[in-house]
Short mmCIF file of N, CA and C in Angstrom, two decimals:
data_model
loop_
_atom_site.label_atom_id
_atom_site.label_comp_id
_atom_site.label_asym_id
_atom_site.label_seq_id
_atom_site.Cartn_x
_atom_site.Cartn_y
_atom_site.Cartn_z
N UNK D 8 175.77 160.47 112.96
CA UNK D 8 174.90 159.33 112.79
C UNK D 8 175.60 158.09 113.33
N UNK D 9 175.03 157.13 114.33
CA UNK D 9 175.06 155.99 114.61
C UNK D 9 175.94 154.85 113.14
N UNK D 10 177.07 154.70 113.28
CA UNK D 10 177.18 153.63 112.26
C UNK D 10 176.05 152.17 112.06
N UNK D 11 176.05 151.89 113.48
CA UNK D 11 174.93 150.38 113.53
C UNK D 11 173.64 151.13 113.51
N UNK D 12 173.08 152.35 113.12
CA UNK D 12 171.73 152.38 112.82
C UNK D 12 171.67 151.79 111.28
N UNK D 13 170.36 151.18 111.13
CA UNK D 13 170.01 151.01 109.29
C UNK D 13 169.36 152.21 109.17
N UNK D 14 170.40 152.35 108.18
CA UNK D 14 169.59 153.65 106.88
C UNK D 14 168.90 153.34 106.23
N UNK D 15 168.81 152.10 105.28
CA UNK D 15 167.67 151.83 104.69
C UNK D 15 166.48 150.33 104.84
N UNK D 16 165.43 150.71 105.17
CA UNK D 16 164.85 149.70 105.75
C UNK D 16 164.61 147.99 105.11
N UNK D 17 164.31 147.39 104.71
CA UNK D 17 163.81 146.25 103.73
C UNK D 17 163.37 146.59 103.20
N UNK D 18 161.76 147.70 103.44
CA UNK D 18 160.99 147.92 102.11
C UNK D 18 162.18 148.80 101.28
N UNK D 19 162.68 149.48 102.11
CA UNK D 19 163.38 150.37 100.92
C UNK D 19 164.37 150.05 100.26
N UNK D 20 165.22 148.67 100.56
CA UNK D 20 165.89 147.93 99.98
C UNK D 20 164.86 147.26 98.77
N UNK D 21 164.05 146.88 99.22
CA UNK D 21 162.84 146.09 98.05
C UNK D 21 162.53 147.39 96.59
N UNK D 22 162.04 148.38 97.21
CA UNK D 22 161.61 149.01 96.26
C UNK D 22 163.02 149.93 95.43
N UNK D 23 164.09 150.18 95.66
CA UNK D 23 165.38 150.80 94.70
C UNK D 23 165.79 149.34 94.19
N UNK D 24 165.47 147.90 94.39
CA UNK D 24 166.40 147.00 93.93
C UNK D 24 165.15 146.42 92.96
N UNK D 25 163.61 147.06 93.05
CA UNK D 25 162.67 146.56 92.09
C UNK D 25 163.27 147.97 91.16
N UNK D 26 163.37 148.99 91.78
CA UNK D 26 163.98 149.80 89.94
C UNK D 26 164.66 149.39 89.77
N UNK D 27 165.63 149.08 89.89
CA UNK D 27 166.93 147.79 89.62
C UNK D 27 166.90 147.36 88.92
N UNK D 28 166.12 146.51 89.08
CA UNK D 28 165.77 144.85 88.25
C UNK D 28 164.36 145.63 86.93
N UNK D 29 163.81 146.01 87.14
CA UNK D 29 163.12 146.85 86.04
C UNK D 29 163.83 147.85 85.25
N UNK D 30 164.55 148.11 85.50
CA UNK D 30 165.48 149.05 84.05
C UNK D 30 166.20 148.24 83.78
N UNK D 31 166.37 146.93 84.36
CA UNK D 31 167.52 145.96 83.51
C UNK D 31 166.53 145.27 82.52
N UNK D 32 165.34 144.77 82.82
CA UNK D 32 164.69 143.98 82.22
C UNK D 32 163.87 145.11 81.09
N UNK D 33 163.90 146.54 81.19
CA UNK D 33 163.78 147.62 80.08
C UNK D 33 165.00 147.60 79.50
N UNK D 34 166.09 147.25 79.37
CA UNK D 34 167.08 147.22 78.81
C UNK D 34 167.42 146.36 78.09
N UNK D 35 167.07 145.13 78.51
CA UNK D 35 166.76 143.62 77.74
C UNK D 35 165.65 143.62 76.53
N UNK D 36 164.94 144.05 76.99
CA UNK D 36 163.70 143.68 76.22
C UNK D 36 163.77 144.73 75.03
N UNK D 37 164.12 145.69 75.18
CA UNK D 37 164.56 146.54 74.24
C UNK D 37 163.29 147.96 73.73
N UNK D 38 163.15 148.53 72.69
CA UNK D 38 161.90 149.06 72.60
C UNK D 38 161.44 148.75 71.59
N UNK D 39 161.81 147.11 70.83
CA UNK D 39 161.29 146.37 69.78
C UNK D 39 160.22 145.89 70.18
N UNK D 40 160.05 145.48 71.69
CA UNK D 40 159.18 144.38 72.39
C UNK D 40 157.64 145.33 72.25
N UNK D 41 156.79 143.87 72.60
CA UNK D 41 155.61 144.80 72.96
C UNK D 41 155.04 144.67 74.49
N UNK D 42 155.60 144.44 75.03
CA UNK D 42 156.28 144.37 76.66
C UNK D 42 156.89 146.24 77.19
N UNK D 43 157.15 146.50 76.23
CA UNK D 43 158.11 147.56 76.54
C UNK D 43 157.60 149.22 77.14
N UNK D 44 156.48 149.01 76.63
CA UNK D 44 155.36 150.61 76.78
C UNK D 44 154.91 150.17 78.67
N UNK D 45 154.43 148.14 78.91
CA UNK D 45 154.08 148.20 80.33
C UNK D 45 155.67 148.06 80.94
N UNK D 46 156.70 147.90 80.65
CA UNK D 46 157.77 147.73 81.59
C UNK D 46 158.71 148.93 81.72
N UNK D 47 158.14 149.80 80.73
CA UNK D 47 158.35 151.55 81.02
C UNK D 47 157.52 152.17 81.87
N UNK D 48 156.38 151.99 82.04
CA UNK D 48 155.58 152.34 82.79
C UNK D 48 155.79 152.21 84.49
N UNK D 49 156.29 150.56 84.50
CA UNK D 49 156.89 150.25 85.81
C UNK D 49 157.66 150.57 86.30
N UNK D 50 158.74 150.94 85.33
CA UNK D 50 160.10 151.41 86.15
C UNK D 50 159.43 152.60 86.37
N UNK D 51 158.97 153.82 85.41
CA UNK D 51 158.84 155.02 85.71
C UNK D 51 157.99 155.28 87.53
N UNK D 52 157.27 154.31 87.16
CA UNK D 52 156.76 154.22 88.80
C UNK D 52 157.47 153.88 90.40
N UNK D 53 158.30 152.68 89.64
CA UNK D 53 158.81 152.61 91.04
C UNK D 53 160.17 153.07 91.03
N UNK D 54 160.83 153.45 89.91
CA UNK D 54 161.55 154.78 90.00
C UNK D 54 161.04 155.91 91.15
N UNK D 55 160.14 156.56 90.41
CA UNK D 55 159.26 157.68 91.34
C UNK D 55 159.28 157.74 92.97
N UNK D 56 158.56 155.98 93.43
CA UNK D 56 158.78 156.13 94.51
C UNK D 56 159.63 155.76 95.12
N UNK D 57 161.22 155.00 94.50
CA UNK D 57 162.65 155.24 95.07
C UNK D 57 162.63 156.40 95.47
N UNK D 58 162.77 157.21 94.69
CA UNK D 58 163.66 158.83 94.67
C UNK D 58 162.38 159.33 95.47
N UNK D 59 161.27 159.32 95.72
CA UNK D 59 160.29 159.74 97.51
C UNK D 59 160.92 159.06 98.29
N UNK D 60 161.00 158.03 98.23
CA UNK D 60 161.48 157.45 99.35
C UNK D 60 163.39 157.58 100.09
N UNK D 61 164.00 158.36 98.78
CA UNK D 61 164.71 158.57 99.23
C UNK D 61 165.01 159.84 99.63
N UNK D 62 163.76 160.65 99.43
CA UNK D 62 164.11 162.21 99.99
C UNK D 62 163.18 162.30 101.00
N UNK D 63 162.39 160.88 101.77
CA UNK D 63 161.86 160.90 102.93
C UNK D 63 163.11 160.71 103.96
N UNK D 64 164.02 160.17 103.75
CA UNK D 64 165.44 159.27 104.14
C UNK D 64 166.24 160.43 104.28
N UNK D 65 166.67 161.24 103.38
CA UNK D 65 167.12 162.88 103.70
C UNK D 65 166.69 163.92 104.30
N UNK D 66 165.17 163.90 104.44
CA UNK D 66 164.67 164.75 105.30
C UNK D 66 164.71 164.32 106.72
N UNK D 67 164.42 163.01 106.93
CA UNK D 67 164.40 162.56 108.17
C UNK D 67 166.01 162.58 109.02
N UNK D 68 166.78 162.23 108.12
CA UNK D 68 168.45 162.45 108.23
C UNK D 68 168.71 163.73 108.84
N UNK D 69 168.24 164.98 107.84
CA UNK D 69 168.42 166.31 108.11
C UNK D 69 167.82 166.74 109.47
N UNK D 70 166.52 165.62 109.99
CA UNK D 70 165.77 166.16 111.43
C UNK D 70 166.69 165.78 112.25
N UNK D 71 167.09 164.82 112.30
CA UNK D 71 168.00 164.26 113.20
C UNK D 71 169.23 165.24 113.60
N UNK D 72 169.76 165.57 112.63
CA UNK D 72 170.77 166.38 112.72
C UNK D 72 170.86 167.73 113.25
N UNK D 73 169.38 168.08 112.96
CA UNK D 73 168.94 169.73 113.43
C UNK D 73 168.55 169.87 115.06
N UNK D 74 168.06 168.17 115.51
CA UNK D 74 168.13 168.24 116.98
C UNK D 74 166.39 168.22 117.17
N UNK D 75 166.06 167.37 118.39
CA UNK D 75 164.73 167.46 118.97
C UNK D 75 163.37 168.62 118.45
N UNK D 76 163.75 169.91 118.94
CA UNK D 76 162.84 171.00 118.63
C UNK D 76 162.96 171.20 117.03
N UNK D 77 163.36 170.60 116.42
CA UNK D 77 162.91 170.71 114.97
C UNK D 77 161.60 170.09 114.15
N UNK D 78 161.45 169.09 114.79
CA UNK D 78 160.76 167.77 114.63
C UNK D 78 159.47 167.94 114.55
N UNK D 79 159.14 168.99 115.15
CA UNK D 79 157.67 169.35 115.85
C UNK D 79 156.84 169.86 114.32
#
C-alpha cells in the first residue's frame, strides 16, 4: 500500500469520531439520565455503521492486494 494514499476518507473520519464523541457523552450522562435510552440508541447506530464502514475499508484493502482480476 501507497503510504501517501488516505485510508480513511472525511466521512469516515466524521462517522468513527461521531461514535467517539457519543459513547463519551453515554458515559457522562450516565444511565440515571433520561437522555440515556436516545443516546444509546445513537451510539448503537453509528457504532454499526463505523464497523460497515470499516469492513468496506478491509474488503476494498484486501481487492487491492489480490490484484486487478479480482475486482470484477
Amino acid at each position: 500500500m501507497n503510504l501517501n494514499e488516505k485510508v480513511l476518507t472525511r466521512a469516515d473520519r466524521m462517522i468513527l469520531g461521531g461514535a467517539l464523541l457519543t459513547l463519551a457523552l453515554l458515559h457522562v450522562l450516565g444511565t440515571a439520565s433520561p437522555w440515556s435510552w436516545l443516546t444509546l440508541a445513537v451510539a448503537v447506530g453509528v457504532l454499526v455503521l463505523g464497523v460497515w464502514r470499516l469492513w468496506q475499508l478491509f474488503k476494498e484493502a484486501a481487492a487491492r492486494r489480490r490484484g486487478p482480476a479480482s475486482r470484477a
